Tab-separated table of C-alpha atoms and ligand atoms in Angstrom:
chain	number	residue	atom	x	y	z
A	22	MET	CA	-53.528	-20.519	-113.285
A	23	THR	CA	-57.136	-21.556	-114.014
A	24	MET	CA	-57.929	-24.773	-115.849
A	25	ALA	CA	-59.000	-22.787	-118.935
A	26	GLU	CA	-55.677	-20.913	-118.940
A	27	GLN	CA	-53.769	-24.199	-118.589
A	28	GLU	CA	-55.660	-25.678	-121.529
A	29	ILE	CA	-55.140	-22.572	-123.674
A	30	LYS	CA	-51.407	-22.675	-122.897
A	31	LYS	CA	-51.248	-26.080	-124.580
A	32	PHE	CA	-52.170	-24.391	-127.848
A	33	GLU	CA	-49.454	-21.745	-127.928
A	34	LYS	CA	-49.770	-19.393	-130.878
A	35	THR	CA	-46.551	-20.588	-132.450
A	36	ASP	CA	-47.708	-20.751	-136.048
A	37	CYS	CA	-48.517	-18.015	-138.540
A	38	ALA	CA	-50.575	-14.859	-137.976
A	39	GLU	CA	-53.339	-16.089	-140.258
A	40	ASN	CA	-54.433	-18.406	-137.431
A	41	SER	CA	-55.350	-15.494	-135.129
A	42	VAL	CA	-59.095	-15.716	-135.797
A	43	PHE	CA	-58.928	-19.461	-135.186
A	44	TYR	CA	-57.285	-18.892	-131.777
A	45	GLN	CA	-59.901	-16.248	-131.001
A	46	ALA	CA	-62.683	-18.769	-131.607
A	47	MET	CA	-60.879	-21.547	-129.749
A	48	GLU	CA	-60.084	-19.463	-126.655
A	49	GLU	CA	-63.697	-18.391	-126.302
A	50	VAL	CA	-64.803	-22.022	-126.344
A	51	ILE	CA	-62.156	-23.169	-123.856
A	52	TYR	CA	-63.066	-20.441	-121.347
A	53	SER	CA	-66.750	-21.323	-121.710
A	54	ILE	CA	-66.391	-25.071	-121.257
A	55	ALA	CA	-64.028	-24.926	-118.260
A	56	PRO	CA	-66.893	-25.730	-115.804
A	57	LEU	CA	-67.758	-28.822	-117.849
A	58	LEU	CA	-64.130	-29.997	-117.955
A	59	GLU	CA	-63.886	-29.475	-114.210
A	60	SER	CA	-67.108	-31.353	-113.496
A	61	ASP	CA	-66.300	-34.469	-115.521
A	62	GLU	CA	-62.770	-35.786	-115.902
A	63	LYS	CA	-63.560	-37.927	-118.940
A	64	TYR	CA	-63.141	-34.981	-121.327
A	65	LEU	CA	-59.537	-34.452	-120.252
A	66	LYS	CA	-58.864	-38.201	-119.956
A	67	TYR	CA	-59.862	-38.733	-123.593
A	68	ALA	CA	-57.993	-35.581	-124.694
A	69	ILE	CA	-61.140	-34.277	-126.366
A	70	LEU	CA	-59.930	-30.693	-126.616
A	71	GLU	CA	-56.612	-31.656	-128.195
A	72	ARG	CA	-58.507	-33.794	-130.685
A	73	LEU	CA	-61.261	-31.283	-131.376
A	74	VAL	CA	-59.047	-28.326	-132.244
A	75	VAL	CA	-57.163	-30.212	-134.944
A	76	PRO	CA	-59.079	-30.818	-138.181
A	77	ASP	CA	-59.357	-34.400	-139.394
A	78	ARG	CA	-57.707	-33.141	-142.574
A	79	ILE	CA	-57.078	-29.954	-144.546
A	80	ILE	CA	-57.260	-30.351	-148.304
A	81	LYS	CA	-55.462	-27.635	-150.250
A	82	PHE	CA	-55.425	-27.523	-154.028
A	83	LYS	CA	-54.599	-25.396	-157.037
A	84	VAL	CA	-57.433	-23.937	-159.116
A	85	THR	CA	-56.426	-22.922	-162.639
A	86	TRP	CA	-58.924	-21.195	-164.875
A	87	LEU	CA	-59.116	-18.946	-167.940
A	88	ASP	CA	-60.493	-15.404	-167.643
A	89	ASP	CA	-62.482	-13.671	-170.381
A	90	ASN	CA	-59.285	-12.405	-172.004
A	91	ASN	CA	-57.941	-15.954	-172.175
A	92	ASN	CA	-55.351	-15.216	-169.511
A	93	VAL	CA	-54.542	-18.127	-167.202
A	94	GLN	CA	-55.464	-17.402	-163.578
A	95	VAL	CA	-54.369	-19.406	-160.549
A	96	ASN	CA	-56.065	-19.492	-157.140
A	97	THR	CA	-55.879	-21.713	-154.075
A	98	GLY	CA	-58.794	-23.906	-153.034
A	99	TYR	CA	-59.357	-25.470	-149.609
A	100	ARG	CA	-61.626	-27.837	-147.797
A	101	VAL	CA	-61.177	-28.211	-144.052
A	102	GLN	CA	-62.834	-31.462	-142.922
A	103	PHE	CA	-62.896	-30.750	-139.231
A	104	ASN	CA	-64.967	-33.284	-137.353
A	105	ASN	CA	-67.520	-35.925	-138.378
A	106	ALA	CA	-68.421	-37.399	-134.987
A	107	LEU	CA	-72.097	-36.476	-135.456
A	108	GLY	CA	-72.515	-36.846	-139.225
A	109	PRO	CA	-70.970	-35.970	-142.598
A	110	TYR	CA	-68.736	-32.881	-142.640
A	111	LYS	CA	-70.997	-29.919	-143.328
A	112	GLY	CA	-70.264	-26.233	-143.821
A	113	GLY	CA	-70.073	-23.549	-146.470
A	114	LEU	CA	-67.619	-22.476	-149.131
A	115	ARG	CA	-66.315	-18.908	-149.015
A	116	PHE	CA	-64.898	-17.153	-152.090
A	117	HIS	CA	-63.115	-14.009	-150.912
A	118	PRO	CA	-59.564	-12.659	-151.249
A	119	THR	CA	-59.098	-12.864	-147.462
A	120	VAL	CA	-59.630	-16.644	-147.404
A	121	ASN	CA	-56.721	-18.625	-145.997
A	122	GLU	CA	-56.260	-21.734	-143.897
A	123	GLY	CA	-56.636	-19.837	-140.598
A	124	VAL	CA	-59.950	-18.241	-141.573
A	125	LEU	CA	-61.326	-21.593	-142.714
A	126	LYS	CA	-60.114	-23.323	-139.537
A	127	PHE	CA	-61.950	-20.712	-137.450
A	128	LEU	CA	-65.123	-21.118	-139.490
A	129	GLY	CA	-64.872	-24.932	-139.499
A	130	PHE	CA	-64.285	-25.084	-135.754
A	131	GLU	CA	-67.314	-22.891	-135.077
A	132	GLN	CA	-69.312	-25.013	-137.482
A	133	ILE	CA	-68.726	-28.206	-135.436
A	134	LEU	CA	-70.424	-26.751	-132.367
A	135	LYS	CA	-73.092	-24.930	-134.378
A	136	ASN	CA	-74.089	-28.099	-136.198
A	137	SER	CA	-74.114	-29.983	-132.905
A	138	LEU	CA	-76.537	-27.418	-131.437
A	139	THR	CA	-79.064	-28.045	-134.220
A	140	GLY	CA	-79.539	-31.611	-132.931
A	141	LEU	CA	-79.231	-32.811	-136.548
A	142	PRO	CA	-76.794	-35.501	-137.796
A	143	ILE	CA	-74.112	-33.231	-139.271
A	144	GLY	CA	-70.413	-32.788	-138.564
A	145	GLY	CA	-68.346	-29.654	-139.169
A	146	GLY	CA	-66.285	-28.454	-142.118
A	147	LYS	CA	-65.604	-25.356	-144.196
A	148	GLY	CA	-63.890	-24.526	-147.453
A	149	GLY	CA	-63.401	-21.966	-150.154
A	150	SER	CA	-60.848	-20.043	-152.116
A	151	ASP	CA	-58.982	-16.739	-152.236
A	152	PHE	CA	-60.772	-16.129	-155.567
A	153	ASP	CA	-62.449	-12.698	-155.632
A	154	PRO	CA	-65.842	-12.869	-157.391
A	155	LYS	CA	-66.159	-9.071	-157.443
A	156	GLY	CA	-65.997	-7.627	-160.930
A	157	LYS	CA	-65.945	-11.058	-162.591
A	158	SER	CA	-68.300	-11.825	-165.452
A	159	ASP	CA	-70.897	-14.561	-165.084
A	160	PHE	CA	-68.809	-16.688	-167.439
A	161	GLU	CA	-65.688	-16.213	-165.336
A	162	ILE	CA	-67.596	-17.218	-162.194
A	163	MET	CA	-68.761	-20.335	-164.015
A	164	LYS	CA	-65.268	-21.200	-165.229
A	165	PHE	CA	-63.814	-20.721	-161.753
A	166	CYS	CA	-66.532	-22.869	-160.114
A	167	THR	CA	-65.991	-25.603	-162.691
A	168	ALA	CA	-62.222	-25.613	-162.109
A	169	PHE	CA	-62.709	-25.571	-158.316
A	170	MET	CA	-65.049	-28.559	-158.434
A	171	SER	CA	-62.784	-30.530	-160.764
A	172	GLU	CA	-60.551	-30.984	-157.709
A	173	LEU	CA	-63.043	-30.790	-154.815
A	174	TYR	CA	-65.316	-33.567	-156.136
A	175	LYS	CA	-62.809	-36.208	-154.987
A	176	TYR	CA	-63.402	-35.376	-151.352
A	177	ILE	CA	-67.163	-34.763	-151.043
A	178	GLY	CA	-70.410	-36.753	-151.246
A	179	PRO	CA	-73.801	-36.901	-149.531
A	180	ARG	CA	-72.497	-39.197	-146.767
A	181	ILE	CA	-68.970	-37.796	-146.677
A	182	ASP	CA	-68.904	-34.014	-146.852
A	183	VAL	CA	-71.653	-31.686	-148.043
A	184	PRO	CA	-70.526	-28.096	-148.769
A	185	ALA	CA	-72.933	-25.132	-149.055
A	186	GLY	CA	-72.599	-21.368	-149.640
A	187	ASP	CA	-71.037	-18.592	-147.581
A	188	ILE	CA	-69.582	-15.174	-148.441
A	189	GLY	CA	-69.267	-14.933	-152.239
A	190	VAL	CA	-71.039	-18.238	-152.830
A	191	GLY	CA	-74.783	-18.067	-153.411
A	192	SER	CA	-77.200	-20.214	-155.397
A	193	ARG	CA	-75.633	-19.183	-158.737
A	194	GLU	CA	-72.218	-20.508	-157.682
A	195	ILE	CA	-73.707	-23.621	-156.022
A	196	GLY	CA	-75.569	-24.287	-159.296
A	197	TYR	CA	-72.306	-24.222	-161.302
A	198	LEU	CA	-70.501	-26.311	-158.689
A	199	PHE	CA	-73.312	-28.865	-158.621
A	200	GLY	CA	-73.447	-29.020	-162.434
A	201	GLU	CA	-69.746	-29.851	-162.589
A	202	TYR	CA	-69.976	-32.405	-159.751
A	203	LYS	CA	-72.804	-34.130	-161.618
A	204	LYS	CA	-70.883	-34.102	-164.887
A	205	ILE	CA	-67.758	-35.650	-163.372
A	206	THR	CA	-69.457	-38.247	-161.173
A	207	SER	CA	-72.521	-38.966	-163.372
A	208	SER	CA	-74.420	-38.938	-160.112
A	209	TYR	CA	-77.424	-36.774	-159.265
A	210	GLU	CA	-77.049	-36.670	-155.496
A	211	GLY	CA	-77.155	-34.140	-152.685
A	212	ALA	CA	-73.424	-33.493	-152.431
A	213	LEU	CA	-74.050	-29.749	-152.095
A	214	THR	CA	-76.797	-27.732	-150.426
A	215	GLY	CA	-78.101	-24.291	-151.278
A	216	LYS	CA	-78.956	-25.482	-154.785
A	217	PRO	CA	-81.580	-23.545	-156.743
A	218	TYR	CA	-85.025	-24.947	-155.950
A	219	PHE	CA	-85.828	-26.305	-159.385
A	220	PHE	CA	-82.985	-28.826	-159.311
A	221	GLY	CA	-82.828	-30.119	-155.786
A	222	GLY	CA	-82.685	-27.089	-153.502
A	223	SER	CA	-84.936	-26.663	-150.497
A	224	LEU	CA	-87.497	-23.920	-150.284
A	225	MET	CA	-86.365	-21.288	-147.794
A	226	ARG	CA	-82.645	-22.169	-147.859
A	227	PRO	CA	-81.714	-18.641	-149.007
A	228	GLU	CA	-83.868	-17.103	-146.276
A	229	ALA	CA	-82.947	-19.560	-143.532
A	230	THR	CA	-79.951	-17.922	-141.828
A	231	GLY	CA	-81.451	-14.425	-141.644
A	232	TYR	CA	-84.938	-15.622	-140.719
A	233	GLY	CA	-83.468	-18.039	-138.174
A	234	ALA	CA	-81.514	-15.253	-136.468
A	235	VAL	CA	-84.726	-13.267	-136.045
A	236	TYR	CA	-86.622	-16.312	-134.700
A	237	PHE	CA	-83.787	-16.911	-132.242
A	238	THR	CA	-83.899	-13.293	-131.077
A	239	GLY	CA	-87.652	-13.490	-130.541
A	240	SER	CA	-87.201	-16.510	-128.272
A	241	MET	CA	-84.267	-14.983	-126.407
A	242	LEU	CA	-86.122	-11.740	-125.707
A	243	GLU	CA	-89.107	-13.712	-124.423
A	244	ILE	CA	-86.963	-15.891	-122.142
A	245	GLU	CA	-85.145	-12.817	-120.826
A	246	GLY	CA	-88.402	-10.956	-120.184
A	247	LYS	CA	-87.728	-8.184	-122.714
A	248	GLU	CA	-90.183	-6.567	-125.104
A	249	PRO	CA	-90.599	-8.243	-128.520
A	250	LEU	CA	-89.194	-6.801	-131.751
A	251	ASP	CA	-92.380	-5.505	-133.371
A	252	GLY	CA	-92.447	-1.741	-133.627
A	253	LYS	CA	-88.809	-1.544	-132.509
A	254	ILE	CA	-85.903	0.145	-134.324
A	255	CYS	CA	-83.335	-2.409	-135.468
A	256	THR	CA	-79.936	-2.026	-137.112
A	257	VAL	CA	-78.497	-4.602	-139.483
A	258	SER	CA	-75.011	-4.654	-141.016
A	259	GLY	CA	-74.177	-6.280	-144.350
A	260	ALA	CA	-76.244	-6.396	-147.508
A	261	GLY	CA	-75.714	-10.011	-148.519
A	262	ASN	CA	-77.696	-13.172	-148.098
A	263	VAL	CA	-77.910	-13.131	-144.300
A	264	ALA	CA	-78.490	-9.385	-143.922
A	265	LEU	CA	-81.190	-9.099	-146.591
A	266	HIS	CA	-83.190	-11.972	-145.132
A	267	ALA	CA	-82.775	-10.763	-141.562
A	268	ILE	CA	-84.157	-7.409	-142.753
A	269	GLU	CA	-87.007	-9.180	-144.563
A	270	LYS	CA	-88.108	-11.186	-141.520
A	271	LEU	CA	-87.725	-8.183	-139.201
A	272	GLN	CA	-89.948	-6.128	-141.503
A	273	GLN	CA	-92.488	-8.975	-141.703
A	274	ILE	CA	-92.848	-8.996	-137.912
A	275	GLY	CA	-93.232	-5.212	-137.764
A	276	ALA	CA	-89.752	-4.060	-136.759
A	277	ILE	CA	-88.280	-0.938	-138.349
A	278	VAL	CA	-84.871	-1.661	-139.858
A	279	VAL	CA	-82.974	1.564	-140.405
A	280	SER	CA	-79.591	0.414	-141.694
A	281	CYS	CA	-77.519	-1.902	-143.829
A	282	SER	CA	-73.911	-1.800	-144.997
A	283	ASP	CA	-71.309	-3.250	-147.334
A	284	SER	CA	-67.541	-3.148	-147.391
A	285	HIS	CA	-67.600	0.442	-148.719
A	286	GLY	CA	-70.187	2.161	-146.541
A	287	THR	CA	-73.381	2.247	-144.499
A	288	ILE	CA	-76.926	3.295	-145.354
A	289	TYR	CA	-78.971	4.984	-142.635
A	290	ASP	CA	-82.605	5.373	-143.609
A	291	PRO	CA	-84.592	6.489	-140.529
A	292	ARG	CA	-87.928	5.730	-142.230
A	293	GLY	CA	-86.966	2.103	-142.664
A	294	VAL	CA	-84.844	0.638	-145.464
A	295	ASP	CA	-86.376	-0.110	-148.848
A	296	LEU	CA	-85.751	-3.853	-149.118
A	297	GLU	CA	-86.899	-4.200	-152.727
A	298	LEU	CA	-84.392	-1.549	-153.780
A	299	LEU	CA	-81.641	-3.239	-151.758
A	300	LYS	CA	-82.358	-6.557	-153.463
A	301	THR	CA	-82.208	-4.900	-156.869
A	302	LEU	CA	-78.911	-3.198	-156.064
A	303	LYS	CA	-77.236	-6.177	-154.419
A	304	LEU	CA	-78.741	-9.322	-155.955
A	305	GLU	CA	-79.524	-8.171	-159.501
A	306	ARG	CA	-77.145	-5.326	-160.265
A	307	ARG	CA	-74.432	-6.321	-157.753
A	308	THR	CA	-73.541	-2.675	-157.279
A	309	SER	CA	-72.604	-0.263	-154.473
A	310	LEU	CA	-75.022	0.767	-151.723
A	311	LYS	CA	-74.244	4.373	-152.543
A	312	GLU	CA	-76.832	4.205	-155.339
A	313	TYR	CA	-79.549	3.754	-152.670
A	314	THR	CA	-79.456	7.510	-152.031
A	315	GLU	CA	-80.091	8.232	-155.720
A	316	VAL	CA	-83.615	6.844	-155.164
A	317	HIS	CA	-84.036	7.860	-151.502
A	318	SER	CA	-82.341	11.222	-151.130
A	319	GLU	CA	-83.478	11.512	-147.480
A	320	ALA	CA	-81.359	8.488	-146.573
A	321	GLU	CA	-77.750	9.000	-145.559
A	322	TYR	CA	-74.821	7.157	-147.106
A	323	ILE	CA	-71.766	7.056	-144.832
A	324	PRO	CA	-68.644	5.912	-146.701
A	325	VAL	CA	-66.065	3.883	-144.755
A	326	GLU	CA	-63.636	6.865	-144.782
A	327	ASN	CA	-66.168	8.853	-142.716
A	328	TYR	CA	-66.725	6.230	-140.017
A	329	PRO	CA	-66.120	7.431	-136.445
A	330	GLU	CA	-62.473	6.751	-135.569
A	331	GLY	CA	-61.924	3.108	-134.671
A	332	ALA	CA	-65.648	2.348	-134.891
A	333	HIS	CA	-68.286	1.401	-137.475
A	334	ALA	CA	-71.056	3.807	-138.461
A	335	VAL	CA	-73.795	1.206	-138.302
A	336	TRP	CA	-73.354	0.584	-134.551
A	337	ASN	CA	-73.492	4.305	-133.847
A	338	ILE	CA	-77.166	4.403	-134.860
A	339	PRO	CA	-79.586	4.205	-131.899
A	340	CYS	CA	-81.556	0.948	-131.902
A	341	TYR	CA	-83.399	-1.555	-129.708
A	342	ALA	CA	-81.793	-4.593	-131.345
A	343	ALA	CA	-78.649	-4.907	-133.461
A	344	PHE	CA	-77.908	-7.641	-136.002
A	345	PRO	CA	-74.299	-7.832	-137.232
A	346	CYS	CA	-74.672	-9.856	-140.451
A	347	ALA	CA	-71.589	-8.985	-142.562
A	348	THR	CA	-68.304	-10.538	-141.464
A	349	GLN	CA	-65.962	-11.436	-138.584
A	350	ASN	CA	-64.819	-8.805	-136.061
A	351	GLU	CA	-67.045	-6.043	-137.463
A	352	LEU	CA	-68.317	-5.006	-134.012
A	353	ASN	CA	-65.540	-3.948	-131.641
A	354	GLU	CA	-65.396	-2.591	-128.098
A	355	LEU	CA	-66.019	0.990	-129.214
A	356	ASP	CA	-69.018	-0.138	-131.243
A	357	ALA	CA	-70.297	-2.047	-128.206
A	358	GLN	CA	-69.923	1.108	-126.095
A	359	ASN	CA	-71.869	3.106	-128.689
A	360	LEU	CA	-74.671	0.536	-128.693
A	361	ILE	CA	-74.846	0.602	-124.895
A	362	THR	CA	-74.818	4.414	-124.752
A	363	ASN	CA	-77.665	4.519	-127.273
A	364	GLY	CA	-79.838	2.151	-125.219
A	365	CYS	CA	-79.558	-1.045	-127.263
A	366	VAL	CA	-81.096	-4.069	-125.524
A	367	SER	CA	-80.085	-7.002	-127.687
A	368	VAL	CA	-77.333	-8.023	-130.127
A	369	THR	CA	-77.728	-11.046	-132.401
A	370	GLU	CA	-74.829	-12.367	-134.449
A	371	GLY	CA	-76.074	-13.241	-137.940
A	372	ALA	CA	-72.515	-13.369	-139.319
A	373	ASN	CA	-69.849	-15.713	-137.967
A	374	MET	CA	-67.934	-14.185	-135.016
A	375	PRO	CA	-68.764	-10.570	-135.946
A	376	SER	CA	-68.093	-9.341	-132.397
A	377	THR	CA	-64.636	-9.127	-130.861
A	378	PRO	CA	-64.127	-10.782	-127.433
A	379	GLU	CA	-63.815	-7.310	-125.829
A	380	ALA	CA	-67.131	-6.235	-127.372
A	381	ILE	CA	-68.892	-9.364	-126.103
A	382	ALA	CA	-67.492	-8.904	-122.603
A	383	LEU	CA	-68.672	-5.280	-122.513
A	384	LEU	CA	-72.153	-6.066	-123.830
A	385	GLN	CA	-72.577	-8.903	-121.346
A	386	SER	CA	-71.312	-6.821	-118.432
A	387	HIS	CA	-74.030	-4.273	-119.267
A	388	LYS	CA	-76.622	-7.075	-119.267
A	389	LEU	CA	-77.567	-6.798	-122.923
A	390	CYS	CA	-79.058	-9.966	-124.400
A	391	PHE	CA	-76.285	-11.373	-126.582
A	392	ALA	CA	-76.974	-14.179	-129.087
A	393	PRO	CA	-73.738	-15.766	-130.357
A	394	ALA	CA	-73.376	-16.809	-133.991
A	395	LYS	CA	-73.069	-20.518	-133.433
A	396	ALA	CA	-76.560	-20.547	-131.956
A	397	ALA	CA	-78.260	-17.604	-133.668
A	398	ASN	CA	-77.183	-18.254	-137.259
A	399	ALA	CA	-77.635	-22.035	-137.194
A	400	GLY	CA	-80.844	-21.718	-139.246
A	401	GLY	CA	-78.906	-21.866	-142.517
A	402	VAL	CA	-77.212	-25.133	-141.786
A	403	ALA	CA	-80.419	-26.556	-140.313
A	404	VAL	CA	-82.285	-25.958	-143.582
A	405	SER	CA	-79.257	-27.319	-145.456
A	406	GLU	CA	-79.753	-30.536	-143.495
A	407	PHE	CA	-83.457	-30.441	-144.439
A	408	GLU	CA	-82.279	-30.180	-148.060
A	409	MET	CA	-80.077	-33.272	-147.548
A	410	SER	CA	-83.092	-35.159	-146.154
A	411	GLN	CA	-85.268	-34.109	-149.099
A	412	ASN	CA	-82.572	-35.108	-151.608
A	413	ALA	CA	-82.018	-38.486	-149.937
A	414	SER	CA	-85.726	-39.307	-150.004
A	415	MET	CA	-86.346	-37.634	-153.406
A	416	THR	CA	-89.134	-35.498	-151.909
A	417	LYS	CA	-89.963	-31.783	-151.728
A	418	TRP	CA	-91.213	-30.130	-148.575
A	419	SER	CA	-93.639	-27.201	-148.664
A	420	TYR	CA	-92.568	-23.688	-147.681
A	421	ALA	CA	-94.819	-23.896	-144.615
A	422	LYS	CA	-93.235	-27.150	-143.471
A	423	VAL	CA	-89.663	-25.842	-143.818
A	424	ASP	CA	-90.578	-22.593	-142.073
A	425	GLU	CA	-92.252	-24.432	-139.208
A	426	LYS	CA	-89.284	-26.760	-138.760
A	427	LEU	CA	-86.849	-23.838	-138.944
A	428	LYS	CA	-88.777	-21.934	-136.293
A	429	GLU	CA	-88.995	-25.035	-134.072
A	430	THR	CA	-85.253	-25.641	-134.469
A	431	MET	CA	-84.288	-22.074	-133.570
A	432	GLN	CA	-86.612	-22.037	-130.558
A	433	MET	CA	-85.240	-25.408	-129.439
A	434	ILE	CA	-81.628	-24.192	-129.752
A	435	CYS	CA	-82.439	-21.023	-127.830
A	436	LYS	CA	-84.116	-22.878	-124.964
A	437	ARG	CA	-81.327	-25.456	-124.824
A	438	VAL	CA	-78.644	-22.779	-124.722
A	439	ALA	CA	-80.489	-20.819	-122.002
A	440	LEU	CA	-81.061	-23.974	-119.906
A	441	THR	CA	-77.461	-25.137	-120.261
A	442	ALA	CA	-76.218	-21.720	-119.130
A	443	LYS	CA	-78.489	-21.970	-116.091
A	444	ASP	CA	-77.359	-25.537	-115.306
A	445	TYR	CA	-73.713	-24.460	-115.312
A	446	GLY	CA	-74.257	-21.406	-113.125
A	447	VAL	CA	-74.025	-18.729	-115.841
A	448	GLU	CA	-77.696	-17.915	-116.370
A	449	GLY	CA	-78.292	-15.456	-119.217
A	450	ASN	CA	-74.865	-16.119	-120.758
A	451	TYR	CA	-75.789	-17.490	-124.203
A	452	VAL	CA	-72.130	-17.662	-125.265
A	453	ASP	CA	-71.221	-20.115	-122.515
A	454	GLY	CA	-74.527	-21.970	-122.881
A	455	ALA	CA	-73.975	-22.488	-126.612
A	456	ASN	CA	-70.357	-23.531	-126.234
A	457	ILE	CA	-71.060	-26.019	-123.436
A	458	ALA	CA	-74.150	-27.568	-125.073
A	459	GLY	CA	-72.483	-27.776	-128.514
A	460	PHE	CA	-69.211	-29.159	-127.167
A	461	LYS	CA	-70.789	-31.750	-124.859
A	462	LYS	CA	-72.700	-33.508	-127.610
A	463	VAL	CA	-69.699	-33.761	-129.947
A	464	ALA	CA	-67.364	-34.745	-127.111
A	465	ASP	CA	-69.694	-37.500	-125.884
A	466	ALA	CA	-69.953	-38.863	-129.434
A	467	MET	CA	-66.153	-38.808	-129.815
A	468	ILE	CA	-65.763	-40.736	-126.561
A	469	ALA	CA	-68.446	-43.271	-127.548
A	470	GLU	CA	-66.833	-43.785	-130.967
A	471	GLY	CA	-63.398	-44.561	-129.471
A	472	ILE	CA	-60.085	-43.036	-130.396
B	15	NDP	P1	-72.640	-12.448	-148.714
B	15	NDP	O1	-71.428	-12.582	-149.544
B	15	NDP	O2	-73.951	-12.718	-149.316
B	15	NDP	O3	-72.699	-11.000	-148.040
B	15	NDP	C1	-71.684	-10.485	-147.236
B	15	NDP	C2	-72.019	-9.035	-146.963
B	15	NDP	O4	-71.129	-8.521	-145.986
B	15	NDP	C3	-71.866	-8.154	-148.204
B	15	NDP	O5	-72.823	-7.147	-148.139
B	15	NDP	C4	-70.466	-7.589	-148.031
B	15	NDP	O6	-70.248	-6.375	-148.707
B	15	NDP	C5	-70.461	-7.374	-146.540
B	15	NDP	N1	-69.092	-7.314	-146.052
B	15	NDP	C6	-68.101	-8.193	-146.276
B	15	NDP	N2	-66.980	-7.795	-145.681
B	15	NDP	C7	-67.293	-6.627	-145.064
B	15	NDP	C8	-66.578	-5.714	-144.263
B	15	NDP	N3	-65.294	-5.911	-143.968
B	15	NDP	N4	-67.245	-4.622	-143.792
B	15	NDP	C9	-68.542	-4.419	-144.080
B	15	NDP	N5	-69.269	-5.252	-144.842
B	15	NDP	C10	-68.653	-6.328	-145.311
B	15	NDP	O7	-72.383	-13.402	-147.447
B	15	NDP	P2	-73.464	-13.998	-146.443
B	15	NDP	O8	-74.530	-13.025	-146.195
B	15	NDP	O9	-73.785	-15.358	-146.880
B	15	NDP	O10	-72.563	-14.158	-145.128
B	15	NDP	C11	-72.429	-13.116	-144.172
B	15	NDP	C12	-71.928	-13.707	-142.866
B	15	NDP	O11	-72.850	-14.701	-142.400
B	15	NDP	C13	-70.567	-14.409	-142.932
B	15	NDP	O12	-69.923	-14.253	-141.701
B	15	NDP	C14	-70.961	-15.875	-143.099
B	15	NDP	O13	-69.938	-16.763	-142.684
B	15	NDP	C15	-72.176	-15.947	-142.188
B	15	NDP	N6	-73.094	-17.041	-142.434
B	15	NDP	C16	-73.697	-17.205	-143.645
B	15	NDP	C17	-74.593	-18.230	-143.831
B	15	NDP	C18	-75.372	-18.379	-145.083
B	15	NDP	O14	-76.314	-19.189	-145.069
B	15	NDP	N7	-75.092	-17.669	-146.145
B	15	NDP	C19	-74.837	-19.225	-142.760
B	15	NDP	C20	-74.224	-18.895	-141.495
B	15	NDP	C21	-73.366	-17.860	-141.380
B	15	NDP	P3	-69.466	-6.343	-150.096
B	15	NDP	O15	-70.421	-6.936	-151.080
B	15	NDP	O16	-69.140	-4.914	-150.332
B	15	NDP	O17	-68.230	-7.189	-149.904
């Protein structure tokens, strides 16, 4: 039995099924860091793995709120404070019916290593609720956010834990959450990031994750000796914050983005997607992508029911570079095979863990450039940390300054990941490089801070 297998055995999957995504994330990391554990006994001696995979604490609370018909509604709220060896707990809030403890543990665990890779002083955490924002009025969203914060405020603060957005939580929700935090604590402080600009947000925070993923890809392609993205066909999944801004940056650098998707279907527009229309549909009207074809009849709308069996329509579209930016496990082995068959050269994870382990293995075995989420989508949390810095010093940075620092950060992460992979004998493997580099920094801090 290899060392990685022995370590994984220690974490038998004895608890509930909802932890499966957490185990998926954990196993990937353990396999990647095996060479590090073998090369330096201190990590086993100080039981770093055993300590790292258990959150410092999981806070679970009831959220009671009144809907527009004055019916009482009850949801569950969570905050997983995973690890603060490098700085305050930091990570988004997700509002989605699929949220449970296992999903948040997976996201929080990934966040520890992602935040470590940025080189910034931030620990890892994640939170959210099984509340479904879809179909809720603006007033209901506000009432839910207020009720959620009336419990969460006890556990957060600019030096303790600084939540941000994620699926279902954008600047509107962060605004309501921040307003309630301020009301309860009488304190105007940066306890949340992703705030609207005019009351404490950073310029470029909404764009940061999507733009960062494109910057990362540019660096990776250069390091790997591949052609740059300009003039190339790209496919993007999702139509939320990360996807829309990945599309925007790709278009700015001259790439042709031919797809986007939501949970109901995929748009394929071979002439290049109309970003302004997408923003209107998704950010203003919050409606289905299907309406895209009412304006662009030449584009194709593929509803989920018509997806190729066992696969996703978006990864069946020929492209040079693919950007999964919707949700976890949205790119499986069949999708990976379709990308390979169609000549794809590079896959960048904008979403968290969008590719299954089998898909990653297949893409890597065919020598595609593969940028894992914890490195490629770290731009969002990096700019969140810039927002914390601006709030702490009561200053505002210019758009150009944030953009420059974001680009620098993504290029730095990319180089560090590539170099680490080389140092540990797995050149070109950005998954292992990211896991080893992210883990090492947190582990060394945990050892230095004592048990
Ligand atoms: P949003 O809520 O803004 O958008 C999510 C998008 O994904 C929506 O278009 C949604 O469609 C689509 N989607 C959700 N589930 C599915 C599914 N099963 N199949 C197809 N499409 C689906 O979230 P974000 O853009 O903020 O987040 C997307 C991903 O990026 C998540 O994995 C998140 O954790 C990650 N991420 C986000 C960061 C950020 O800064 N926002 C930072 C780092 C990572 P629909 O509206 O129909 O549900």
